XYZ file of C-alpha atoms in Angstrom:
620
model
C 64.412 -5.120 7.672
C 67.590 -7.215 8.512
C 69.193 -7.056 11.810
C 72.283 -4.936 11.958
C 74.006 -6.436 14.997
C 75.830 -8.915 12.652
C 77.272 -6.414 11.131
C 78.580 -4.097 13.556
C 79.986 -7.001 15.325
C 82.223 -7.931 12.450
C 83.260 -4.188 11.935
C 83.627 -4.263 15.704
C 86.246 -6.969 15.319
C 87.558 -5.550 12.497
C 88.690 -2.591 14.152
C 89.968 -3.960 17.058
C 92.298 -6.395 14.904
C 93.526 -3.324 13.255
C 94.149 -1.742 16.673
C 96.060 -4.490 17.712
C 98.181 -4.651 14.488
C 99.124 -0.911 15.201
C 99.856 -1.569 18.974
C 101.919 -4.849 18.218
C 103.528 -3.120 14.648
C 104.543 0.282 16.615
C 103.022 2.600 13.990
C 105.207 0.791 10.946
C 102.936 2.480 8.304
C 104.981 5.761 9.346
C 107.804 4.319 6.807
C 107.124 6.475 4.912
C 104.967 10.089 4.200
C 103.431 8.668 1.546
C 101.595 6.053 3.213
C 101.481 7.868 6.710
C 98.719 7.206 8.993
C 96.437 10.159 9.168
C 95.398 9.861 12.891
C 96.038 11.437 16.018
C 99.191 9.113 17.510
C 101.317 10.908 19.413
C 104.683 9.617 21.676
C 103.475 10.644 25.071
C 105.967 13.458 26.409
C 108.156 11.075 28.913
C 111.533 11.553 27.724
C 114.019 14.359 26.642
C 114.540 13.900 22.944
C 118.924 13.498 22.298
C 120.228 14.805 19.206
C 123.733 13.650 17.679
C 126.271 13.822 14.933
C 127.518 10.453 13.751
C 130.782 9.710 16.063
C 132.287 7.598 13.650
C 132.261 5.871 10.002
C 132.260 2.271 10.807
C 131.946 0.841 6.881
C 131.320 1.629 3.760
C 131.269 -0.243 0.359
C 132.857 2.499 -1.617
C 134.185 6.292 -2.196
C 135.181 8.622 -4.347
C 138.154 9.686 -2.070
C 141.516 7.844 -1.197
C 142.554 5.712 1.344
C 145.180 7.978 2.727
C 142.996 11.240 2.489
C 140.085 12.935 3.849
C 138.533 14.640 0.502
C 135.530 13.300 -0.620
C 135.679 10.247 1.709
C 132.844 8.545 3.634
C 134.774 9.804 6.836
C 133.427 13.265 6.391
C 129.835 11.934 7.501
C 131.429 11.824 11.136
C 130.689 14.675 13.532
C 129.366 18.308 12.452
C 128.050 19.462 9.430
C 131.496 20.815 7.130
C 129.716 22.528 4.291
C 125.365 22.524 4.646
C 123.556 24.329 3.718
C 126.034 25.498 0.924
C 125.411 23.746 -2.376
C 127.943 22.579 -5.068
C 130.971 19.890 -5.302
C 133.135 20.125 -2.177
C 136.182 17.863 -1.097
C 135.186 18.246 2.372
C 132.025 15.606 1.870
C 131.228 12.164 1.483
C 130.772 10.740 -2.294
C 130.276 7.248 -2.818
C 131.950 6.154 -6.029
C 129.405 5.890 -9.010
C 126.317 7.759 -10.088
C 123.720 7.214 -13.039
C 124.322 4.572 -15.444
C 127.354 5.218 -16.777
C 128.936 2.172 -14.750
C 126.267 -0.366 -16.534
C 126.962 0.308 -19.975
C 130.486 0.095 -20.561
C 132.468 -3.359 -21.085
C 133.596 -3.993 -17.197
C 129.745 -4.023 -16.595
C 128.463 -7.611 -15.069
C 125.404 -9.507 -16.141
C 122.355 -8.704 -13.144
C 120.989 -11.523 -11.187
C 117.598 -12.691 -11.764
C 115.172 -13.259 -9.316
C 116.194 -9.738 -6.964
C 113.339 -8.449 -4.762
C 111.456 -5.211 -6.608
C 111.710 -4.001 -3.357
C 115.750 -4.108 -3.211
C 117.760 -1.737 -5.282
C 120.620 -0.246 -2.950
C 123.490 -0.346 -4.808
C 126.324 1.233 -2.045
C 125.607 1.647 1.871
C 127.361 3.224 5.038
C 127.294 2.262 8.592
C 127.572 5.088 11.445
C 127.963 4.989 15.243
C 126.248 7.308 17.583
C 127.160 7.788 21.083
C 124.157 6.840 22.900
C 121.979 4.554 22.098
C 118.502 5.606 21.344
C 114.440 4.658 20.340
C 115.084 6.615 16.626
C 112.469 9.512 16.706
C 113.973 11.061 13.197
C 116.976 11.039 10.633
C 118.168 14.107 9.276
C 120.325 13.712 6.414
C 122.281 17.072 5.182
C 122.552 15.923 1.690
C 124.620 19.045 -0.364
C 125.176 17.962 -3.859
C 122.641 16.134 -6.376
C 120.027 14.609 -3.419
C 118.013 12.010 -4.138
C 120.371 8.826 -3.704
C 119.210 7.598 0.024
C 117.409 4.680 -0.862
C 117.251 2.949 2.699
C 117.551 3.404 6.426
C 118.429 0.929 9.133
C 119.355 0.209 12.601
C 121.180 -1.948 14.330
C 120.353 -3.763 17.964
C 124.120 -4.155 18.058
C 126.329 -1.541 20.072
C 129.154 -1.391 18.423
C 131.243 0.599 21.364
C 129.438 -2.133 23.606
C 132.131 -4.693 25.444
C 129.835 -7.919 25.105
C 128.337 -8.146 21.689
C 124.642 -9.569 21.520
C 123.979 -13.460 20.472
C 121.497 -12.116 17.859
C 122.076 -8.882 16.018
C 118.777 -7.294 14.257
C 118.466 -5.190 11.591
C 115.350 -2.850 11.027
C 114.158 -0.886 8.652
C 113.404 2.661 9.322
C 112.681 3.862 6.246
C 112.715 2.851 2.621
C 111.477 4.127 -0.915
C 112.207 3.677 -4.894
C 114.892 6.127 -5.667
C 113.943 9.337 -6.822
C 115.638 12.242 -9.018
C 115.122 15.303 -7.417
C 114.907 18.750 -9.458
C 118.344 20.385 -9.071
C 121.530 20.041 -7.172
C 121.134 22.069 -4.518
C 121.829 21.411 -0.856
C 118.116 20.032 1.542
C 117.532 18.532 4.317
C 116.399 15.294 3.589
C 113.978 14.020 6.893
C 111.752 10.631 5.930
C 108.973 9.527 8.405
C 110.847 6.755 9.850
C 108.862 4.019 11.786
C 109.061 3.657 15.443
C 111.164 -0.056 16.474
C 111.078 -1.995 19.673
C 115.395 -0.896 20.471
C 117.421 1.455 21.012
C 120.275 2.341 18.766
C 123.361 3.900 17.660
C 124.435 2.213 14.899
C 122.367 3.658 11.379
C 122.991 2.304 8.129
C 122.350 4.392 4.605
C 121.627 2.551 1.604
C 121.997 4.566 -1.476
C 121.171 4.078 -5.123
C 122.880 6.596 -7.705
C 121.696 5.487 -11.028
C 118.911 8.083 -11.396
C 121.282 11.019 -10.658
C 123.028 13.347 -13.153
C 126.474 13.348 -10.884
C 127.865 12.336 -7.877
C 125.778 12.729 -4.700
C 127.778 14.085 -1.939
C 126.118 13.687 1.967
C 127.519 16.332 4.657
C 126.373 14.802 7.939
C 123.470 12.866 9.341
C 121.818 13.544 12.699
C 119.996 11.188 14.847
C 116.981 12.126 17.124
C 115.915 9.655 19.660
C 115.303 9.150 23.785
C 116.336 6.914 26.136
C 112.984 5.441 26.768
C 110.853 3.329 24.746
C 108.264 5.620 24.177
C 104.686 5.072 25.393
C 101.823 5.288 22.188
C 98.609 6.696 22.785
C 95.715 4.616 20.443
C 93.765 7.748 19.835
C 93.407 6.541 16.506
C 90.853 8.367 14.391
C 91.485 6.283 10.565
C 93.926 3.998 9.763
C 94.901 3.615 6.133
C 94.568 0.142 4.335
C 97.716 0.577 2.272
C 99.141 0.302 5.494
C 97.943 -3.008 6.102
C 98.548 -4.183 3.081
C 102.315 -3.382 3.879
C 102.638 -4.929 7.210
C 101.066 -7.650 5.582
C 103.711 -7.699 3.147
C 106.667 -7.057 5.864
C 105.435 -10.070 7.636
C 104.916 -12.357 4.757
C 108.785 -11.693 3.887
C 110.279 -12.045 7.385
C 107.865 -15.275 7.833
C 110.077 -16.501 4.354
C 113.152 -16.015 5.228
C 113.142 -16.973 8.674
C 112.223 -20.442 6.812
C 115.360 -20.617 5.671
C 116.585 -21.049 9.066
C 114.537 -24.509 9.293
C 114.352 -27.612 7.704
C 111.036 -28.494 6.008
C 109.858 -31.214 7.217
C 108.083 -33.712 3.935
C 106.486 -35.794 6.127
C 104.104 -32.634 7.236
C 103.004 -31.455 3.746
C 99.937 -32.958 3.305
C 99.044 -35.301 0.505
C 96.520 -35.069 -1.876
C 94.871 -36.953 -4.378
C 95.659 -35.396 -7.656
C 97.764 -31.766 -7.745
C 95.369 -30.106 -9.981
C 96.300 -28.938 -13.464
C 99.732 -28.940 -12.195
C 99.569 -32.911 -12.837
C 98.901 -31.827 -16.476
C 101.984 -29.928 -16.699
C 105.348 -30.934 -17.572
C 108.195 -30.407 -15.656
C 110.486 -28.118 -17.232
C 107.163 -25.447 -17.266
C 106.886 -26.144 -13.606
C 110.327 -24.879 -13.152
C 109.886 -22.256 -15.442
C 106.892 -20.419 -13.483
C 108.690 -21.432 -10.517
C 112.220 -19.583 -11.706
C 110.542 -15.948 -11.267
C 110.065 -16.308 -7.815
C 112.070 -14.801 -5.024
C 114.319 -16.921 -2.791
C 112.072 -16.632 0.291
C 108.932 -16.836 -2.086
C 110.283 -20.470 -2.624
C 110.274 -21.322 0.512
C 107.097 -20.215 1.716
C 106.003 -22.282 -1.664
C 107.576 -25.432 -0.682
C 105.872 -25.429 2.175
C 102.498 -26.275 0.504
C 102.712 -29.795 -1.039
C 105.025 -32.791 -2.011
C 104.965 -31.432 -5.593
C 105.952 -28.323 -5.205
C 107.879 -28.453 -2.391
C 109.766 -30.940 -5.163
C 109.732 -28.770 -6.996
C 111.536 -25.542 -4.821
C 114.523 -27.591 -3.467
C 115.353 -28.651 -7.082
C 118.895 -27.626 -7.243
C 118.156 -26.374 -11.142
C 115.994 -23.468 -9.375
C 119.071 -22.164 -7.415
C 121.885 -22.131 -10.400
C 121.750 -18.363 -9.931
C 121.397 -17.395 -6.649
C 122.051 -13.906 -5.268
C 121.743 -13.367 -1.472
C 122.393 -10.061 -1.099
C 119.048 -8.613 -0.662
C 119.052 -10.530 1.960
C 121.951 -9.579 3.544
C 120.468 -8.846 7.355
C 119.188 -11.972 7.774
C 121.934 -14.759 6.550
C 123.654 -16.493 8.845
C 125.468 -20.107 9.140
C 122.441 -21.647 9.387
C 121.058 -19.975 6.074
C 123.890 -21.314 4.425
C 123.664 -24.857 5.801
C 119.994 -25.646 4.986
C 120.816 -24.248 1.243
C 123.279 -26.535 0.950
C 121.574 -29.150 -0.981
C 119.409 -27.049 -3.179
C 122.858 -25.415 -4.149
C 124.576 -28.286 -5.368
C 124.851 -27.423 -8.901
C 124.719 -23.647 -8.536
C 126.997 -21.594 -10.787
C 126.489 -17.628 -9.885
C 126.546 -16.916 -6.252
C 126.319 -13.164 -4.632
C 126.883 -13.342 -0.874
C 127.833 -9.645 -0.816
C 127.036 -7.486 1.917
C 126.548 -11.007 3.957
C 128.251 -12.485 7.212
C 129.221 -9.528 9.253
C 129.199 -8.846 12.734
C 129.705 -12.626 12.953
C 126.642 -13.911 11.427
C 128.408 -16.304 8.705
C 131.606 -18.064 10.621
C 134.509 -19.094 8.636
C 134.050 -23.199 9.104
C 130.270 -21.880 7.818
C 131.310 -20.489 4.564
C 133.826 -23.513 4.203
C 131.353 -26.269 5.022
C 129.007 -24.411 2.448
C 131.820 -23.930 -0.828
C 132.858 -27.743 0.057
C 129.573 -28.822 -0.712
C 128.458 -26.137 -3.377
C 131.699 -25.047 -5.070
C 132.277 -27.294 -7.969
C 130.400 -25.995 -9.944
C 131.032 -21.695 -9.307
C 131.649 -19.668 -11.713
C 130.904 -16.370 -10.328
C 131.305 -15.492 -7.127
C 130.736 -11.703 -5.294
C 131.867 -10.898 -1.966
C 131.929 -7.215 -1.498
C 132.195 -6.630 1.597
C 132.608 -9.791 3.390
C 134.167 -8.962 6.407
C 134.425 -12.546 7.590
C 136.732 -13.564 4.832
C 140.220 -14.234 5.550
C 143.167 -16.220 4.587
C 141.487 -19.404 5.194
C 138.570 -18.472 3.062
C 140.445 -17.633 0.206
C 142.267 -21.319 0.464
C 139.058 -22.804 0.489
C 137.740 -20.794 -2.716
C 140.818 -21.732 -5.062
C 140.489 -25.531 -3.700
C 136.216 -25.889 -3.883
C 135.932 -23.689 -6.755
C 138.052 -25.098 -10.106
C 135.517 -23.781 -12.493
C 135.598 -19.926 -11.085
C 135.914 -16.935 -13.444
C 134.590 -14.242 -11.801
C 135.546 -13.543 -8.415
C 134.956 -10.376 -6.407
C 136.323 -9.324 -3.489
C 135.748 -5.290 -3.646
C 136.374 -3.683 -0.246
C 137.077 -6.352 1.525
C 139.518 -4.789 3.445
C 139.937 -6.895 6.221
C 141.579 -9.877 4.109
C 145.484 -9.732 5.518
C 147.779 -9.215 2.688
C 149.663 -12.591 2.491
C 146.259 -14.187 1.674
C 145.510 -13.244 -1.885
C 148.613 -15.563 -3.040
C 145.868 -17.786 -3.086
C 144.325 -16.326 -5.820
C 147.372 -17.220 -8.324
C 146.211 -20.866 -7.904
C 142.620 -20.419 -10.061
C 143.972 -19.725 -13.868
C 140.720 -19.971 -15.381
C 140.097 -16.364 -13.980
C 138.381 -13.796 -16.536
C 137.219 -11.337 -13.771
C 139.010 -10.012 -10.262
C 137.596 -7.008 -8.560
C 140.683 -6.427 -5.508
C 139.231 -2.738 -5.102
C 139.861 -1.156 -1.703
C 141.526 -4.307 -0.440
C 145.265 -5.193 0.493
C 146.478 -6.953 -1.646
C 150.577 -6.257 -1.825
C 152.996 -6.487 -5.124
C 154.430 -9.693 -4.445
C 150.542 -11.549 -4.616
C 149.717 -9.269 -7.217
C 152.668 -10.703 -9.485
C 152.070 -13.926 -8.519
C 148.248 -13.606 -10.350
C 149.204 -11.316 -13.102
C 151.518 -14.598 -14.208
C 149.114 -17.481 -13.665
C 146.053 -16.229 -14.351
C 146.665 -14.934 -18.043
C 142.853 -15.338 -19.020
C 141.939 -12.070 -17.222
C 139.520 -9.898 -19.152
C 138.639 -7.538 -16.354
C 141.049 -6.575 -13.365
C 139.810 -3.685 -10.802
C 142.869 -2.031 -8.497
C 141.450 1.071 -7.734
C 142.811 2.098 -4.016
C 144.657 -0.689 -3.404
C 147.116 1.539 -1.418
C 149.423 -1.615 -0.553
C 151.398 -1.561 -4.308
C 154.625 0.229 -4.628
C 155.578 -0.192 -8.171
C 152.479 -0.016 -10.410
C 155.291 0.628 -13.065
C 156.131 -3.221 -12.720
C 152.568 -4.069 -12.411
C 151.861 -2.524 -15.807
C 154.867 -4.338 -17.335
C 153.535 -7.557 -15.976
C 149.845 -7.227 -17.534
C 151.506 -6.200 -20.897
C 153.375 -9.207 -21.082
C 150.976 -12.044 -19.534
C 147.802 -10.448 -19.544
C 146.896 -10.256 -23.567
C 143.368 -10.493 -23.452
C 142.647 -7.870 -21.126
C 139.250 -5.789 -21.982
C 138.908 -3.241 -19.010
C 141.576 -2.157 -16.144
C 140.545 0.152 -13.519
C 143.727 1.975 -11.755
C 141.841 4.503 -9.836
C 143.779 6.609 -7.339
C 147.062 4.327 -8.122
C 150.141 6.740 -6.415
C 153.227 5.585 -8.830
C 152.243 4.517 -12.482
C 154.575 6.907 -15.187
C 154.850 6.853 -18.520
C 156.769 3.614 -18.858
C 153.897 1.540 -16.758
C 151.763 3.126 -19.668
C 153.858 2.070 -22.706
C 154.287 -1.254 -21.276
C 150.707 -1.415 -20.686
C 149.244 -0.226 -24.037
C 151.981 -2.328 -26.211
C 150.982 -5.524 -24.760
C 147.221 -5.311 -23.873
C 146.404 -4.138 -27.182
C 142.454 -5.209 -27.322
C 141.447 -2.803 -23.902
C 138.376 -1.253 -24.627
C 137.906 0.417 -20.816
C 140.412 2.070 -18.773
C 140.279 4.084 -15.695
C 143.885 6.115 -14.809
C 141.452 8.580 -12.585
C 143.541 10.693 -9.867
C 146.532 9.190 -11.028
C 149.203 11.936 -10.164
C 152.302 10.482 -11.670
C 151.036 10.467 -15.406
C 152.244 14.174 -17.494
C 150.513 14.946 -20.754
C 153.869 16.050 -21.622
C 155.842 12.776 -22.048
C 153.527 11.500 -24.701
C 151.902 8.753 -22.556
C 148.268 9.859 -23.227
C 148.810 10.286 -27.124
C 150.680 6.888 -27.120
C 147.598 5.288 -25.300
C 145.278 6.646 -28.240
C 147.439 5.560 -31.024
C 147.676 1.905 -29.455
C 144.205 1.296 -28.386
C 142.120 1.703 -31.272
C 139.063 -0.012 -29.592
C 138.811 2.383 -26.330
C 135.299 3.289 -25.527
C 135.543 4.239 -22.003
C 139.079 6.348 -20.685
C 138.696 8.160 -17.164
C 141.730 10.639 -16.776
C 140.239 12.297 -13.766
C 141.841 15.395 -12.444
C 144.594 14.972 -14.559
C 145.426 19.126 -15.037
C 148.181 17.755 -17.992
C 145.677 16.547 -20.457
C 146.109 19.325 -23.388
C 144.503 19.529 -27.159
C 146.892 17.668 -28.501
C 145.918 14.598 -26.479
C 141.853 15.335 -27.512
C 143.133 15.462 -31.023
C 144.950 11.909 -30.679
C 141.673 10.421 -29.027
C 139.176 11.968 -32.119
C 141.865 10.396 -34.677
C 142.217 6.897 -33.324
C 139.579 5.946 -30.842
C 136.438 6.382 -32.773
C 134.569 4.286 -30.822
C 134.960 6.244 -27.599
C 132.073 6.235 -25.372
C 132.923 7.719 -22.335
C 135.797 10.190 -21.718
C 136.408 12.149 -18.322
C 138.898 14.844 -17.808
C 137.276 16.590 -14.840
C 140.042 19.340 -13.884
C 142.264 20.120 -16.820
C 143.028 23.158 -17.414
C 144.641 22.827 -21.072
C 142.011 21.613 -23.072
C 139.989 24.182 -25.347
C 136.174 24.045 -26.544
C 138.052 23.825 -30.094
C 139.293 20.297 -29.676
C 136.096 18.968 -27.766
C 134.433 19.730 -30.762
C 136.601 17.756 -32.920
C 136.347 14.634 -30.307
C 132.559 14.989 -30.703
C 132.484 15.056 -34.687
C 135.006 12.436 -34.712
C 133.367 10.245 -31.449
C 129.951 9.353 -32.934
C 129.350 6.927 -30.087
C 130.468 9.637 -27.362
C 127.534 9.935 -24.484
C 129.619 10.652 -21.749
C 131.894 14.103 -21.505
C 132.929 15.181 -18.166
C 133.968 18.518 -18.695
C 133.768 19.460 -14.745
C 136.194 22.442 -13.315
C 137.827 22.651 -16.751
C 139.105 26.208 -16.758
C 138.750 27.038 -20.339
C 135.077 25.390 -20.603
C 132.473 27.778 -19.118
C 129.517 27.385 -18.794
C 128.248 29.461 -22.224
C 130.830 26.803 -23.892
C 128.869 23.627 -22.633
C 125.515 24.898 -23.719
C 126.703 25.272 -27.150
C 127.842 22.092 -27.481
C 125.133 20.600 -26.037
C 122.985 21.970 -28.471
C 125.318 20.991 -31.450
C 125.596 17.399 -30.091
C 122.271 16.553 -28.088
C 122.839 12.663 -27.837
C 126.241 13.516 -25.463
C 125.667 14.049 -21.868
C 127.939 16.941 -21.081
C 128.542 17.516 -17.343
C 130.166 20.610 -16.114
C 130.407 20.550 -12.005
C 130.713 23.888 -9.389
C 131.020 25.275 -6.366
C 128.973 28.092 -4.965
């Protein structure tokens, strides 16, 4: 019989490699309950466990409510809870802008980038400050309308109430899953196994994703448990699940590739060899081909392997696409500066979410346009803090090819800056929503830049005459496609005739919470007689909008996809049903605190007309 001792001695060090992975990792597998250790670690009983509301809404990337209000604004998540554990639609919470998939299937929607991590799928986030900073020991989020959006949770090494802020800010994840659709809208308690981290905090970030949700989600408060005191771990392990490996594994394969891209390979390293296999037999272009479906920090953990392939990953062809975002935690100047030559002939860049808290300079995201910019097309910066006037100058000079530029909630941009803009005339798309931008500038682009296709000014508080705004789209702005005017104060009737006489081929428009428009001086009707090719028309709590406008839409705009009239109180269930006989194309019908359509009224026509999602909202 076989001696045994070689054996145990490699199980032996087995386990104690595993031991040391959970000592050095600080119980990561608990990221989730799914793959939760089952073992007997406990947080020895050393400190008095804190629990606090969020003091304060630091950012957010977007929100249902207005600027100048508090209803359904991300500044409800500060302090105690305002409506948990009731259930229903309530002004008094936070709702993010977007849900399902309405969003991606209507002409305003944007091409994806290729390449984005499986692993990455937030689509909106918001940052909250805590009082005291703390080691996390939960997350309690008092989600009270449609849960199941809460995609991600962070923390942040930076205090953000702290007087010298830290050379290095770190971002960890505390929790993170696929979204989910949860059965029902009712009010829970949503509390994820969160991992333990090496920090304290009191700045937590929520990442959300909407698209599998049949409305709005709408978040009450969260709560953060935590002590003072790094807390001590006991090693009383009694199993430790390999899935759990597997994922620090993973964790630490994807930190090791994108801390690469804060170093310069270095060729001479990579080690020669004879002949590169049946990658020698190969021709180029199917090199780059395999090579194209990798992620960014896949690319560079690849070019770290050979001549050939590292070649082949700093071939500016692999980076004509490159979206950043995913990455947002970890890019800094120095990311930028070491992708400067693969970028050189890049076309689509997404550095959303990017640069904040200092991390990308402005003489970084210069150096990095002056280098990379010819050849833009697209560009996304939602939510680049660091942007300012000096930025924008730099964009219209290094980019004369761009078409697509988007600077959604980029609120810290001063106003005087977006003149700037005026100077790029090949510009098809301009998202200014949530950001400053003031009548004068606006002018200034609507005249210049007559190739616009899609302009978003949702909550752009800063215009006084959206009257004169209209007037100038109608009469430079002919090719216009989609206009979103969400929560715009002053637009009336004539803004609207102007509009729809002279941007005649709009096939989306959004006129949501716009309080100056009345049913009754024909401007809806007119809209529906002159835009024959609308398939998406938001006319949000509008409490005007009356039969005869339904009737107008069902005669002329056939091709109507998506209608919204939450709130009206003049509309009957005998004109939606004309819309829907007429609207063959119609999957979208938001019928939500419509007086005269109950409840008994929506199931009907949902049987009658199964291919329409009709949504009808409460309040308990």
């Amino acid at each position: 019989m076989p001696p045994v001792f070689p054996m145990l001695t490699v199980l032996s060090m087995f386990y104690y490699m595993c031991l040391r992975r959970r000592a050095r990792t600080a119980t990561r597998g608990e990221m989730n309950s799914r793959r939760a250790i089952e073992s007997n670690t406990r947080a020895l009983p050393i400190n008095v466990e804190i629990v606090q509301y969020a003091k304060e809404v630091l950012d957010f990337s977007s929100h249902y409510g207005s600027e100048n209000s508090m209803s359904y604004t991300m500044w409800n998540l500060a302090g105690i809870p305002n409506v948990y554990p009731s259930s229903g639609d309530f002004t008094q919470t936070a709702v993010f802008r977007t849900y399902g998939t309405w969003w991606d299937r209507c002409p305003s929607a944007r091409l994806p980038f290729t390449r984005t991590p499986s692993t990455f799928c937030s689509q909106d986030y918001v940052e909250l400050a805590f009082e005291e900073p703390v080691y996390p020991t939960a997350v309690h989020i008092l989600e009270t309308y449609h849960p199941g959006a809460v995609v991600r949770i962070l923390a942040c090494s930076a205090n953000p109430y702290s007087q010298n802020p830290p050379a290095e800010v770190r971002w960890e994840i505390l929790w993170s899953d696929a979204p989910t659709k949860v059965n029902g809208p009712q009010a829970r308690q949503f509390t994820p196994c969160i991992k333990q981290i090496n920090f304290p905090t009191n700045l937590i970030r929520l990442e959300v994703n909407s698209s599998l949700l049949d409305y709005y989600t709408e978040l009450d408060a969260v709560v953060l448990h935590g002590v003072k005191e790094r807390p001590v771990l006991s090693l009383k392990t009694s199993m430790i699940d390999m899935n759990d490996i597997d994922e620090d594994e993973d964790e630490e394969k994807f930190a090791c590739g994108m801390d690469t891209l804060h170093k310069q390979f270095n060729i001479v390293t990579l080690r020669e060899w004879p002949t590169n296999g049946y990658f020698d037999k190969l021709p180029y272009e199917l090199i780059q081909l395999i090579l194209s479906h990798l992620t960014v920090p896949d690319l560079c953990r690849l070019a770290q392997t050979c001549k050939l392939l590292y070649q082949h990953c700093c071939d500016p062809l692999q980076y004509i696409h490159l979206s950043l975002q995913p990455y947002w935690a970890r890019i800094n100047d120095t990311s930028l500066e070491y992708l400067q030559s693969r970028c050189t002939l890049i076309q689509w860049l997404n550095l959303s979410w990017t640069g904040n808290r200092g991390a990308i300079s402005v003489s970084g995201f210069s150096r990095f346009l002056k280098v990379c910019g010819s050849e833009l097309v697209r560009l996304e910066l939602s939510c680049g803090h660091f942007l300012n006037e000096t930025c924008l100058e730099v964009i219209t000079e290094m980019c004369p090819n761009l078409q697509e530029l988007n600077l959604s909630s980029c609120d810290k941009i001063p106003p005087q800056a977006f003149n700037h803009i005026a100077k790029v005339g090949s510009l098809k798309r301009l998202i200014l929503y949530r950001t400053k931008v003031e009548q004068t500038a606006l002018l200034s682009i609507l005249n210049f830049c007559s190739e616009l296709q899609h302009l978003s000014l949702g909550s752009c508080v800063m215009i006084e005459d959206y009257d004169l705004i209209a007037s100038m789209m109608g009469a430079k702005c002919k090719k216009l496609r989609s206009l979103d005017l969400w929560r715009c104060k002053n637009i009336t009737e004539s803004g609207i005739a102007e509009l729809a006489s002279g941007c005649q081929l709009l096939e989306e428009l959004d006129l949501g919470w716009c309080p100056t428009l009345q049913s009754s001086t024909g401007c809806f009707t007119n809209l529906a007689r002159k835009l024959p090719n609308l398939q998406k028309l938001f006319l949000t709590a509008n409490r005007s909008v009356c039969d005869t406008d339904i009737e107008e839409l069902a005669a002329n705009c056939t091709h109507l996809r998506q209608l919204d009239i939450l709130g009206t109180r003049m509309v009957s269930p005998a004109s939606l049903r004309k819309l829907l006989e007429s609207c063959k194309d119609l999957s979208l019908l938001d019928v939500s605190f419509c007086s005269q359509i109950d409840n008994r009224v929506v199931l009907e026509l949902n049987a009658n007309f199964p291919n329409v999602f009709i949504k009808k909202s409460f309040t308990q």
